[in-house]
Short mmCIF file of C-alpha atoms and ligand atoms in Angstrom, two decimals:
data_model
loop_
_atom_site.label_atom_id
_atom_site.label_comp_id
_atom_site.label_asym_id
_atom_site.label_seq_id
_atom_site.Cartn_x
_atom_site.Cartn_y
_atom_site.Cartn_z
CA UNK A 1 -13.38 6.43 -9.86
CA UNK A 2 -13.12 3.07 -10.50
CA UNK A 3 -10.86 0.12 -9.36
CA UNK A 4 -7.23 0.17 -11.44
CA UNK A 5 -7.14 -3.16 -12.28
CA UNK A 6 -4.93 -6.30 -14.16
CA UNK A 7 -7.19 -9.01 -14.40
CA UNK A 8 -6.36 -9.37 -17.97
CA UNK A 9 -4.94 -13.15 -17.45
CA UNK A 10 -7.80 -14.32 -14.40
CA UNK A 11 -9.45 -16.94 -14.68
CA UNK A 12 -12.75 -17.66 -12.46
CA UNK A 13 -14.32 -21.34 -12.17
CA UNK A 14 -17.73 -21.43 -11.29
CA UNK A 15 -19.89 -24.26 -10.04
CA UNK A 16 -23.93 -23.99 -10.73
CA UNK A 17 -26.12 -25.92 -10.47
CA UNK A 18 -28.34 -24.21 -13.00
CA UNK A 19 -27.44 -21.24 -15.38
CA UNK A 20 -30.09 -18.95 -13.71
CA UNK A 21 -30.74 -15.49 -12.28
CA UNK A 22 -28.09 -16.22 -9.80
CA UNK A 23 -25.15 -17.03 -12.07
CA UNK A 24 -26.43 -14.61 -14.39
CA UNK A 25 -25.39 -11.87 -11.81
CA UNK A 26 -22.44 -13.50 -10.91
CA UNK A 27 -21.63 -13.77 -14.98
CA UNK A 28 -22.45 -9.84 -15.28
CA UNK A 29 -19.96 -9.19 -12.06
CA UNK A 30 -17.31 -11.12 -13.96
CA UNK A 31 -17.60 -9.77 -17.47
CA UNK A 32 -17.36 -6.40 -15.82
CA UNK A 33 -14.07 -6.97 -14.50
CA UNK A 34 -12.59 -8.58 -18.10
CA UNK A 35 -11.90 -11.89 -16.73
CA UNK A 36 -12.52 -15.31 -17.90
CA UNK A 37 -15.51 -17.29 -16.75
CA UNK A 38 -15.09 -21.09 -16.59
CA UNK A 39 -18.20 -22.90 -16.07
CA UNK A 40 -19.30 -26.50 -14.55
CA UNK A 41 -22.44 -27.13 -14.55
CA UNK A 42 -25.32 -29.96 -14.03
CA UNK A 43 -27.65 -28.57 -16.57
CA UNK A 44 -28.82 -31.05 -18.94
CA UNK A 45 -26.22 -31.45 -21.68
CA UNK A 46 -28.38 -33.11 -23.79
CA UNK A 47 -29.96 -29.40 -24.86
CA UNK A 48 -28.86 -26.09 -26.46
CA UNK A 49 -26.14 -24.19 -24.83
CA UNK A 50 -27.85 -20.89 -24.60
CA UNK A 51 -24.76 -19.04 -23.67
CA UNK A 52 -22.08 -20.29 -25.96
CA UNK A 53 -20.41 -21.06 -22.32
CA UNK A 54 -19.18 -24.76 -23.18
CA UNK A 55 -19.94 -25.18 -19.62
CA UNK A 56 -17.87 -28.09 -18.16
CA UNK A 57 -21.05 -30.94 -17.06
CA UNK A 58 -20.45 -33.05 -14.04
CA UNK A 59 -23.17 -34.33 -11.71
CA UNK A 60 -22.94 -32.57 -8.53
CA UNK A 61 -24.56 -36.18 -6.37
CA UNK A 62 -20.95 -37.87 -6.94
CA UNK A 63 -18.70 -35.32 -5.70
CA UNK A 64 -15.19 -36.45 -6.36
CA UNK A 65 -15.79 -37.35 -9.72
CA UNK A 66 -17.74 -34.13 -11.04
CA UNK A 67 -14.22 -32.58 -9.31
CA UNK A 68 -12.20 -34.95 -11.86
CA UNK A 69 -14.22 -34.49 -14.85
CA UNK A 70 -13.36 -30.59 -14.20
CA UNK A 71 -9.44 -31.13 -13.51
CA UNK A 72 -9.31 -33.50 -16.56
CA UNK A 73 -11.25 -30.96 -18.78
CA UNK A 74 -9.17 -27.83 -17.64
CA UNK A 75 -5.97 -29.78 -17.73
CA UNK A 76 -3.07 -27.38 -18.21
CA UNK A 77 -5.42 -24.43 -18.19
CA UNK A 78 -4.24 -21.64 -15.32
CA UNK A 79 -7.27 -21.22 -13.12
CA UNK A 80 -7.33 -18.79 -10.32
CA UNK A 81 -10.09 -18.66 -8.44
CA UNK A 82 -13.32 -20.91 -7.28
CA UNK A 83 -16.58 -19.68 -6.29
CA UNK A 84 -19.35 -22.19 -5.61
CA UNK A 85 -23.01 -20.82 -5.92
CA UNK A 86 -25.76 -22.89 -4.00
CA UNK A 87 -25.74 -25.57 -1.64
CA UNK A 88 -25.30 -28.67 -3.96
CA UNK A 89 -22.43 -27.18 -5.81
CA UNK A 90 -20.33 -26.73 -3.15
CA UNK A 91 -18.62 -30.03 -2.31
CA UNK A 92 -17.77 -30.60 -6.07
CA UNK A 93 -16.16 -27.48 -5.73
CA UNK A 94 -13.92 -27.97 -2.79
CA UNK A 95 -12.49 -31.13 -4.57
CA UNK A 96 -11.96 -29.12 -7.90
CA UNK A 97 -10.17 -26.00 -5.84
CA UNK A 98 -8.18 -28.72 -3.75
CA UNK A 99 -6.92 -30.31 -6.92
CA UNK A 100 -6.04 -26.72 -8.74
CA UNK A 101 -4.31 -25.89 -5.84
CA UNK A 102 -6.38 -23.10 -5.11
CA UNK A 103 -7.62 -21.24 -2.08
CA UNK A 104 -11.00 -22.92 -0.79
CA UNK A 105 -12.59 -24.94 2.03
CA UNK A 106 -11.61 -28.63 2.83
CA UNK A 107 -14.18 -30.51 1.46
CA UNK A 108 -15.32 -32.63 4.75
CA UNK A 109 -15.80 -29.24 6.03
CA UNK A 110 -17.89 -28.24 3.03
CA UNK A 111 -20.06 -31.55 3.63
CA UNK A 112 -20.58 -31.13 6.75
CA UNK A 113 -22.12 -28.12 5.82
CA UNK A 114 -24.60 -29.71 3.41
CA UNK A 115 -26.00 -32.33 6.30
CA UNK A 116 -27.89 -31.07 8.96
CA UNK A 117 -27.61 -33.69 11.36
CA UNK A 118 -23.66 -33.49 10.90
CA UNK A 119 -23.48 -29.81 11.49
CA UNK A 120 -25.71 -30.22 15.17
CA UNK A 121 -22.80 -32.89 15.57
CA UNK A 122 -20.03 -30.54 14.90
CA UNK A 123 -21.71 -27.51 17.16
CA UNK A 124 -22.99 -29.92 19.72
CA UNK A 125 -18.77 -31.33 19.99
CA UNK A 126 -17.58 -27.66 19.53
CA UNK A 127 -19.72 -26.90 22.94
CA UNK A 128 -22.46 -24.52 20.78
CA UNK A 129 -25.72 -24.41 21.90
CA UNK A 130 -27.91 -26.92 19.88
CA UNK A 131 -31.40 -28.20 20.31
CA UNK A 132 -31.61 -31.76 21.24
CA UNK A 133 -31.95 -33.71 17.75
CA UNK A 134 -32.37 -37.25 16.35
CA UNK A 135 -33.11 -38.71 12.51
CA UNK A 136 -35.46 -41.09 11.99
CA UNK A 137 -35.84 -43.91 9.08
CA UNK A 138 -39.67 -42.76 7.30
CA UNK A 139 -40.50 -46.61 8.18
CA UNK A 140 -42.24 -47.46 11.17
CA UNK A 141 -42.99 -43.68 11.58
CA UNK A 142 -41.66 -42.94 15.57
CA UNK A 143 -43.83 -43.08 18.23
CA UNK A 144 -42.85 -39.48 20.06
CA UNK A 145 -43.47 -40.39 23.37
CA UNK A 146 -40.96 -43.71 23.11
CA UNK A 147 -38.57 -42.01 20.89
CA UNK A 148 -37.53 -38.98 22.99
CA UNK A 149 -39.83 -36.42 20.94
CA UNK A 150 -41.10 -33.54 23.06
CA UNK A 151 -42.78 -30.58 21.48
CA UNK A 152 -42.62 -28.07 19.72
CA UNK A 153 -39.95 -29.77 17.63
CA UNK A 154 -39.32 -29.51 14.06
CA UNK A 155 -39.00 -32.05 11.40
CA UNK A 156 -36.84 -31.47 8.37
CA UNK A 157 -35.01 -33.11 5.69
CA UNK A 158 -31.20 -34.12 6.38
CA UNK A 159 -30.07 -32.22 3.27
CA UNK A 160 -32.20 -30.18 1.11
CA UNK A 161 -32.49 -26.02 1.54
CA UNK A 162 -34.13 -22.94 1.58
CA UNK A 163 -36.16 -24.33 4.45
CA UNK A 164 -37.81 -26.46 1.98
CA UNK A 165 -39.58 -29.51 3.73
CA UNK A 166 -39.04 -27.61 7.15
CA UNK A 167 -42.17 -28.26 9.53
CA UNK A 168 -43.09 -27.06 13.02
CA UNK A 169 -44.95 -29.81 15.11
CA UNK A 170 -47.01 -28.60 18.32
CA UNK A 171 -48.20 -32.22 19.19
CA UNK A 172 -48.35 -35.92 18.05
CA UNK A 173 -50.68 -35.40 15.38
CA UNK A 174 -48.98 -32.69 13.63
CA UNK A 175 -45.79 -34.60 14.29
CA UNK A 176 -47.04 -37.71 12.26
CA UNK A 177 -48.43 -35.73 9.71
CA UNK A 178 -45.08 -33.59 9.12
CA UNK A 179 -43.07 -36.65 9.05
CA UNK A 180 -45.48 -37.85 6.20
CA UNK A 181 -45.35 -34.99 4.30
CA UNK A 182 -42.02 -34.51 4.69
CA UNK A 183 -41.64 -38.52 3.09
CA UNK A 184 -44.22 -37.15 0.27
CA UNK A 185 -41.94 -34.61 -0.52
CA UNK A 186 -38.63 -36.69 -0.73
CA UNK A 187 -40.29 -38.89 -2.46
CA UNK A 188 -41.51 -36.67 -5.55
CA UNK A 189 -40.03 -37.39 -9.02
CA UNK A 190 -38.41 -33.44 -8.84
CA UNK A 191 -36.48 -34.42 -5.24
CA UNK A 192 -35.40 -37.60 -5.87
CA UNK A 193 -34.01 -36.36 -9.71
CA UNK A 194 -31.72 -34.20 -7.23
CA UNK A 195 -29.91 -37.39 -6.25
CA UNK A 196 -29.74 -35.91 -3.12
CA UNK A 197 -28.05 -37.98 -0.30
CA UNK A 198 -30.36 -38.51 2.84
CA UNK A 199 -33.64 -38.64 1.40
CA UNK A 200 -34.86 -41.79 3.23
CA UNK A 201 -35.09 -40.03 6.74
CA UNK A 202 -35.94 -36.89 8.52
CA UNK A 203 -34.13 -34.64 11.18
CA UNK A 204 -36.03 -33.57 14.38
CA UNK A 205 -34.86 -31.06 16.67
CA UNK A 206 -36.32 -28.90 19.76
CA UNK A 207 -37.68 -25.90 18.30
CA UNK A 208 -35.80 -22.38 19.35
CA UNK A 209 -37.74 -19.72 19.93
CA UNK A 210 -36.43 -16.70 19.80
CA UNK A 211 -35.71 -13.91 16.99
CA UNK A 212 -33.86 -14.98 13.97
CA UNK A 213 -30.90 -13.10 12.21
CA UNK A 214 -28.97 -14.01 8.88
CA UNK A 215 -24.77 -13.54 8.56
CA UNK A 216 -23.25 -12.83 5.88
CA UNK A 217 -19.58 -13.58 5.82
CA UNK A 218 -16.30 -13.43 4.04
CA UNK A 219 -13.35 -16.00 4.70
CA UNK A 220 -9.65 -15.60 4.40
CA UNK A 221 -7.21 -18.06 5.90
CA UNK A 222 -9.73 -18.81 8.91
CA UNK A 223 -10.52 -15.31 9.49
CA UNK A 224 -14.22 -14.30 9.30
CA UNK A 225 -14.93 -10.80 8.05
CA UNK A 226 -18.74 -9.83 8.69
CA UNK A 227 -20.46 -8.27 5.99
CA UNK A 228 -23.69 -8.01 6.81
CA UNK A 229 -25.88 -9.00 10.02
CA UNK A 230 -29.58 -9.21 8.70
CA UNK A 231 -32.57 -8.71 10.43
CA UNK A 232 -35.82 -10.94 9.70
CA UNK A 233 -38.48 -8.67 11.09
CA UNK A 234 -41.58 -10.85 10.23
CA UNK A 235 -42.00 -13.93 13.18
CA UNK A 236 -40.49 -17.17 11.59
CA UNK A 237 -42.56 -19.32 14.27
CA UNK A 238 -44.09 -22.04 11.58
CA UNK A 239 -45.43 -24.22 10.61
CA UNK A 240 -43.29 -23.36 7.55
CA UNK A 241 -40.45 -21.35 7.50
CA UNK A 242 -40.31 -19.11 4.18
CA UNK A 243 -38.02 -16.05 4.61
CA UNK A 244 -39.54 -12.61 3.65
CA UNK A 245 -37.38 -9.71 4.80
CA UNK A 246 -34.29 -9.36 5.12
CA UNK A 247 -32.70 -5.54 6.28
CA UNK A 248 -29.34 -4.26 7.52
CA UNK A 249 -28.43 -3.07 9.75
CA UNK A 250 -29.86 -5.14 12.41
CA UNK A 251 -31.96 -3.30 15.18
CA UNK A 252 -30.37 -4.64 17.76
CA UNK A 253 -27.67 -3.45 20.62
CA UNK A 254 -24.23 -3.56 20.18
CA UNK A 255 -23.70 -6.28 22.99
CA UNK A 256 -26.38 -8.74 20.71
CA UNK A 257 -24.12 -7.98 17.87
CA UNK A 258 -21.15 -8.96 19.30
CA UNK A 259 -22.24 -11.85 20.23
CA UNK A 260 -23.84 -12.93 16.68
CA UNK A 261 -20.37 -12.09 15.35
CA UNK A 262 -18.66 -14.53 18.09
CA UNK A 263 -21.42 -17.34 17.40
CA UNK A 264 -20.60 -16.93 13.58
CA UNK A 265 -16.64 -17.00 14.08
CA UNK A 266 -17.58 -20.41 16.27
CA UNK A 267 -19.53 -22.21 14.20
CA UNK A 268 -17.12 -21.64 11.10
CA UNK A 269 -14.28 -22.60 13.09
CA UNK A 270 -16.16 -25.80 14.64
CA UNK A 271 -17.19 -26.77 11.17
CA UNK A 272 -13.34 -25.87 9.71
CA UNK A 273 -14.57 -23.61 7.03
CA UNK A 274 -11.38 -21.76 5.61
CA UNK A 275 -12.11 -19.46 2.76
CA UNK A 276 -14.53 -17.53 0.60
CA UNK A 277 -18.26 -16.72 1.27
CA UNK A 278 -20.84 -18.04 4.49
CA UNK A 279 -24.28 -17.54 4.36
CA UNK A 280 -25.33 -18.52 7.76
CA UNK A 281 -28.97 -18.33 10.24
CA UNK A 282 -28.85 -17.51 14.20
CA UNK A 283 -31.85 -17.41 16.64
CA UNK A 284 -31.22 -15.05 19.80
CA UNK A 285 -33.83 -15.65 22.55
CA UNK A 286 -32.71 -15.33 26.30
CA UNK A 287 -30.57 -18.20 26.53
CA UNK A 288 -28.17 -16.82 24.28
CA UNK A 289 -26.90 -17.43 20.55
CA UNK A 290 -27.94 -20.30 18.75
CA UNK A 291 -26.24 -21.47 15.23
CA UNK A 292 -28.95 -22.49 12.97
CA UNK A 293 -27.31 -23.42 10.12
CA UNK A 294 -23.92 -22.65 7.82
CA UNK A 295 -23.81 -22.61 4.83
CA UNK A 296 -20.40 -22.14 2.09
CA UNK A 297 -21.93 -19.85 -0.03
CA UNK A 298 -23.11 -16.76 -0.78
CA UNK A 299 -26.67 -15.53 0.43
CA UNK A 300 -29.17 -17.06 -2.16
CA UNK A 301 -31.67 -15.79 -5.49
CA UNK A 302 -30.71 -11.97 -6.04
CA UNK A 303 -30.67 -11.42 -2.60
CA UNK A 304 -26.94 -10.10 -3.19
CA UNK A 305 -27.97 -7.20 -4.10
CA UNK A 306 -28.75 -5.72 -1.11
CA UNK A 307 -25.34 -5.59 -0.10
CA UNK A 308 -22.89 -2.66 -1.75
CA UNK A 309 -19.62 -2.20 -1.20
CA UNK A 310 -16.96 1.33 -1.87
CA UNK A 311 -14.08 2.41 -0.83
CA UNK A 312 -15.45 6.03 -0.09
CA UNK A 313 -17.96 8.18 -1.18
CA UNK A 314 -16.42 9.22 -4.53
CA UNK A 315 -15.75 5.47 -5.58
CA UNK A 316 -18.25 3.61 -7.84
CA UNK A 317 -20.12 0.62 -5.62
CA UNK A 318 -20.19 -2.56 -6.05
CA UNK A 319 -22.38 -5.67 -5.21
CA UNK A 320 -21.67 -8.33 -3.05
CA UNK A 321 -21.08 -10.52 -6.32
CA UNK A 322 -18.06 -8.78 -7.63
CA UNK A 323 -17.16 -8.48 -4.00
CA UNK A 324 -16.76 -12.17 -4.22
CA UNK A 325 -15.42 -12.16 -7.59
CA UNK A 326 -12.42 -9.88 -6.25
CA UNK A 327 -12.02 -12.29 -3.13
CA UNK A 328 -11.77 -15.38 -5.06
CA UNK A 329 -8.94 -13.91 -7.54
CA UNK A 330 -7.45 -11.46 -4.99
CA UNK A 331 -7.81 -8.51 -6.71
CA UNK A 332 -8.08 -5.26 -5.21
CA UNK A 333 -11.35 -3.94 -3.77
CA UNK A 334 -12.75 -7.69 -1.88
CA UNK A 335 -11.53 -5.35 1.64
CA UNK A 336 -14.21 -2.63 0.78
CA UNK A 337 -16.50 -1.47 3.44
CA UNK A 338 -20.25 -1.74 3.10
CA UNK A 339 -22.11 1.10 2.19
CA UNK A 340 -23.65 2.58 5.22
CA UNK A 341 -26.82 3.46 3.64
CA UNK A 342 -29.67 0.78 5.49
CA UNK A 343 -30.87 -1.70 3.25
CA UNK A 344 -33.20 -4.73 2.21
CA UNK A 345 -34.54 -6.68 0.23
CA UNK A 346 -38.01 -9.01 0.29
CA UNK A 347 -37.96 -12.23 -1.01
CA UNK A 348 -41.18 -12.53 -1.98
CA UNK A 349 -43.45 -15.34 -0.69
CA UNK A 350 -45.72 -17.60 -2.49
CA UNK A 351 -49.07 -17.35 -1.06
CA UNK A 352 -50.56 -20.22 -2.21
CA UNK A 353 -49.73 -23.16 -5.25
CA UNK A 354 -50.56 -23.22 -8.58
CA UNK A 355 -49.64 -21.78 -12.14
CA UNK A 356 -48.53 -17.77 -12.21
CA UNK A 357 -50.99 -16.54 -15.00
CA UNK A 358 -50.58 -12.54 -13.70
CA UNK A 359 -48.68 -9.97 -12.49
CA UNK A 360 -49.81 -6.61 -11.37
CA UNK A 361 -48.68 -3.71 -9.92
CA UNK A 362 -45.07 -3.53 -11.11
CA UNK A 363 -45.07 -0.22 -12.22
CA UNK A 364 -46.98 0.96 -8.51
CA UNK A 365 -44.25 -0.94 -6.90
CA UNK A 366 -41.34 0.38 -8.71
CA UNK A 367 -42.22 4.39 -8.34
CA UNK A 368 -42.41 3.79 -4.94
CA UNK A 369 -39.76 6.47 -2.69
CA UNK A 370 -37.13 3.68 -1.34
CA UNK A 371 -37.86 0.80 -3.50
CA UNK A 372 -34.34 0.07 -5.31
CA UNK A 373 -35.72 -2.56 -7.90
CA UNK A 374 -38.56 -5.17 -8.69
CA UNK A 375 -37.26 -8.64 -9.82
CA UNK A 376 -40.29 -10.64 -10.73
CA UNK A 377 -38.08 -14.24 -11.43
CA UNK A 378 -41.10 -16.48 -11.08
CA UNK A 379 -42.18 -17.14 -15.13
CA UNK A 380 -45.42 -17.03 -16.19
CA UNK A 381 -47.37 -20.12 -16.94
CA UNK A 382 -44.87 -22.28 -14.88
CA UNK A 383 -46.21 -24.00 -11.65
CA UNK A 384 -44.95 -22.10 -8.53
CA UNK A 385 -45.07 -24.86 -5.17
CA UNK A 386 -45.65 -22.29 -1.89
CA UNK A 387 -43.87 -23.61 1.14
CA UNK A 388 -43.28 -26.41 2.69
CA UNK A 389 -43.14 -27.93 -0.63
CA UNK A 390 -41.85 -24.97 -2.72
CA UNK A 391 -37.83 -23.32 -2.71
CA UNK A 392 -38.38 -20.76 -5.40
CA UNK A 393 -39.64 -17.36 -4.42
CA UNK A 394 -42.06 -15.02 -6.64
CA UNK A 395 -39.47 -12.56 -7.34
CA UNK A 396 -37.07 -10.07 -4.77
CA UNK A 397 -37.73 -6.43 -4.28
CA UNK A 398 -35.12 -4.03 -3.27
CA UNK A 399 -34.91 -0.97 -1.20
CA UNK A 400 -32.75 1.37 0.71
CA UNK A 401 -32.97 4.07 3.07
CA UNK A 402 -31.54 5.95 5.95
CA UNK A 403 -32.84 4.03 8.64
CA UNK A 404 -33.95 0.26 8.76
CA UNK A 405 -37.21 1.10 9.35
CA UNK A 406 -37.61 3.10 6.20
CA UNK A 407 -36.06 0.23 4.64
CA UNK A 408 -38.87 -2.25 6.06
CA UNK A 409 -41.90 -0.14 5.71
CA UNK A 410 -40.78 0.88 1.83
CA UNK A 411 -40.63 -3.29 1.44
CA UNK A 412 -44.09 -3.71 2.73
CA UNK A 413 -45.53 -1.02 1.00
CA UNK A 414 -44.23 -2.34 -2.52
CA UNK A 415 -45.27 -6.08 -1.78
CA UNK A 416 -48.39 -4.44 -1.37
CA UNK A 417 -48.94 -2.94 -4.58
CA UNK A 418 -48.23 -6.64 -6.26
CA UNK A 419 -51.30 -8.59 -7.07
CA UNK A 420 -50.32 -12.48 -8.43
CA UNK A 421 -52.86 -14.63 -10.08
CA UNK A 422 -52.04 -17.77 -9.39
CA UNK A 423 -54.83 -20.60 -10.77
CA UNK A 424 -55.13 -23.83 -8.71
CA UNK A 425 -54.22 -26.42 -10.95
CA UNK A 426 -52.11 -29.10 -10.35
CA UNK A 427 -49.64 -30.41 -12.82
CA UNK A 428 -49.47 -33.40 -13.67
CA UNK A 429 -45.73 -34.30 -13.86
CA UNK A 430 -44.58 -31.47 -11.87
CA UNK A 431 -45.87 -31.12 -7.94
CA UNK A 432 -43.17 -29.68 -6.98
CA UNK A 433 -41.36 -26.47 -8.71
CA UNK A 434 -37.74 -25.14 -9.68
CA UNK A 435 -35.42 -25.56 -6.81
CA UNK A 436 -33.34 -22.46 -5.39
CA UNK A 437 -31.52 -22.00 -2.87
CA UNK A 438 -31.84 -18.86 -0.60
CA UNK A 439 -31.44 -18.76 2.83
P1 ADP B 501 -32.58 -24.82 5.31
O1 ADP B 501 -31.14 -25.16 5.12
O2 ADP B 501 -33.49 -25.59 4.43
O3 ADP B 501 -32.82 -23.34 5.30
P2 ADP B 501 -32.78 -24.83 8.23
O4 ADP B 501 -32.46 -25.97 9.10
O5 ADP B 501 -31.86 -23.65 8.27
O6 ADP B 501 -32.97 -25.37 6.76
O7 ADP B 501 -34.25 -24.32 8.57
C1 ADP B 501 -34.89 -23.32 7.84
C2 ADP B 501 -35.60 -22.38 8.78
O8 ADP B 501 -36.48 -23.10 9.63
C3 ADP B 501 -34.68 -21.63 9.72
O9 ADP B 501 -34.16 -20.46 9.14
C4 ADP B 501 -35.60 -21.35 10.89
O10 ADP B 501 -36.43 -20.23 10.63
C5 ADP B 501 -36.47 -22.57 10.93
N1 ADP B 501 -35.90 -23.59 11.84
C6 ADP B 501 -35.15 -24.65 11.49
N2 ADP B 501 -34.80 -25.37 12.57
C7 ADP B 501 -35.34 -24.75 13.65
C8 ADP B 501 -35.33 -25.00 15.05
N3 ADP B 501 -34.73 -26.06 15.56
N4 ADP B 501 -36.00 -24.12 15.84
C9 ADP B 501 -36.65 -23.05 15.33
N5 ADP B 501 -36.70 -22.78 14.02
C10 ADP B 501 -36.05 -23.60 13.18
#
């Protein structure tokens, strides 16, 4: 069976910051349901339009504006709904939905989301638990012991993502030399293109031990619907923080549950988040439940497509995309419980730099009982940065299972079976690769 439907008339506006893998599943989720996809984009203009799209272009760095460019372009055009994929998007995106008069976030809410030192505000005056924190100018370079650094802490960038430019310090040395790299990586020609705000100082913070879990979340009028509590079975202890796996449901208690679901419906609420999709990051350790981060989006990548959604058993799924889709137009269907089945997917580290001249093991990977799919997104020949410099992931495999455990071991196995070359060279223009948001 599949959803009755009369979306003839919707119209959905979009805001990417690039027209990849990403928006390519949102597009598919959309062209499946017959509506009208309305694009605004910061892809260079200058080039081809590959899909025909006549994508609106704005610049995401000047919020208000890209908003105005996309109100003056859709001018007496009926738009219905506003999703905003990735973390740069989403400010742009509040102004556009404010201005259409359609459901979304305030946008101070939305940028408080994108600034890390803002959202440890907003927790910290909300009465959350949040490490102790200060941001520091790169120049003169703090001296711990004077500043109010004790250790471990961890130094990050104010805005960027995907715990890109995230660094655990154990001591003074490896403090200094985070900060610098952290600088080195602002710095670069690819970050500072970004026209990011905040890239002339860095964020530290007490490090939280403690096991870390992923939320993923569906707004409507200030209510928070759970989707998905995630697991992250490998240690995230530094000194860089790429994700790995992510599997649902979590293995933990009922009572730890609660209380992730609680921390989650605080945060948003602290930070005034309204409507549509969170993607957001808790550690649990003794003490409690500790908000990492929010974020106004969906989960990152492909990563989406661990979730499915049906009504019952005889009722075709769907991904967490068209989920999304239906919330943003409310259509039928965005109410749909998740399908009970465990599942997970493996974002799929980068073990070291350098240009991806091979692939192996696909094939191995793919026949393997559990695995769902193998995404290899990384493209040959291109230089792939691993972490702390790096946001862009090898590729995502998929599986599903009974249990969680199935679900973990199946992911293992299959990472297993992949073999990348990746040669050593450094680019010239390039250090730093394609940016991505995930986590
Ligand atoms: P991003 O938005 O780039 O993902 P986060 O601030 O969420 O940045 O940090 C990324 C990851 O780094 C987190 O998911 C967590 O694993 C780790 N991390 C960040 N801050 C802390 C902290 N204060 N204590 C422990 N781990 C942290």
């Amino acid at each position: 069976m599949s959803l009755p439907l009369d979306s003839s008339t919707k119209r959905l506006l979009v805001f990417t910051s690039k027209l990849g893998y990403q928006t390519r599943s949102f597009a598919e989720a959309v062209r499946k349901l017959g509506i009208e996809l309305l694009l605004a984009t910061d892809r260079c203009h200058q080039l081809e339009d590959p899909w025909g799209d006549r994508a609106i272009p704005v610049r995401f760095e000047e919020p208000e504006a890209a908003a105005a460019s996309v109100l003056e372009a859709l001018r007496g055009q009926q738009v219905d709904g506003v999703l905003a994929l990735g973390d740069r998007t989403a400010v742009a995106a509040a102004y556009a939905a404010r201005g259409l008069g359609v459901w979304h976030n305030h946008p101070a809410s939305v940028e408080a989301c994108h600034n890390k030192r803002r959202m440890r505000e907003v927790f910290r005056d909300a009465g959350l638990r949040v490490p102790w924190f200060k941001t520091f100018p790169f120049f003169p370079v703090p001296e711990p012991s004077l500043a109010g650094i004790s250790f471990p802490c961890v130094v990050k960038p104010v805005s960027l993502s995907a715990s890109q430019g995230v660094i655990r310090a154990n001591n003074r040395d490896e403090f200094s030399a985070a900060v610098e790299r952290v600088r080195r990586l602002l710095e670069s020609a690819e970050v500072r293109a970004s026209r990011e705000p905040n890239l002339d100082c860095v964020l530290v913070e007490g490090y939280i031990g403690g096991k870390e879990v992923a939320v993923e979340g569906l707004l409507t009028g200030g209510a928070l619907r759970v989707l998905a509590i995630f697991d992250k079975p490998d240690p995230l202890e530094g000194p860089f923080f790429e994700e790995t796996i992510y599997v649902t449901p979590p293995r933990l208690g009922e009572t730890q549950q609660r209380a992730i679901e609680l921390c989650a419906k605080d945060a948003v609420r602290a930070l005034g988040l309204m409507h549509g999709p969170i993607h957001a990051e808790f550690r649990v350790n003794e003490e409690g439940v500790w908000p990492l981060e929010v974020a106004a989006r969906p989960i990152g990548g492909l990563c989406s497509r661990a979730l499915r959604f049906a009504l019952d058993e005889k009722t075709e799924s769907i991904y967490l995309e068209e989920l999304l889709v239906r919330h943003a137009l409310g259509l039928p269907g965005a109410d749909w419980p998740r399908e009970p089945a465990a599942s997970g997917v493996m974002m799929i580290p980068v073990p070291k730099s350098g240009v991806l001249e091979r692939v192996e093991g696909e094939e191995a990977a793919r026949g393997l009982p559990g695995i769902a799919e193998v995404e290899i997104t990384a493209r040959l020949h291109d230089y792939i940065a691993a972490w702390p410099e790096g946001s862009s992931y090898l590729g995502f495999l998929f599986a599903r299972g009974e249990r969680p455990e199935e679900v973990e071991a199946a992911l293992r196995e299959a990472h297993a079976k992949l073999r990348f070359t990746l040669s050593p060279r450094m680019p010239v223009e390039h250090p730093v690769t394609r940016r991505v948001a995930i986590g």
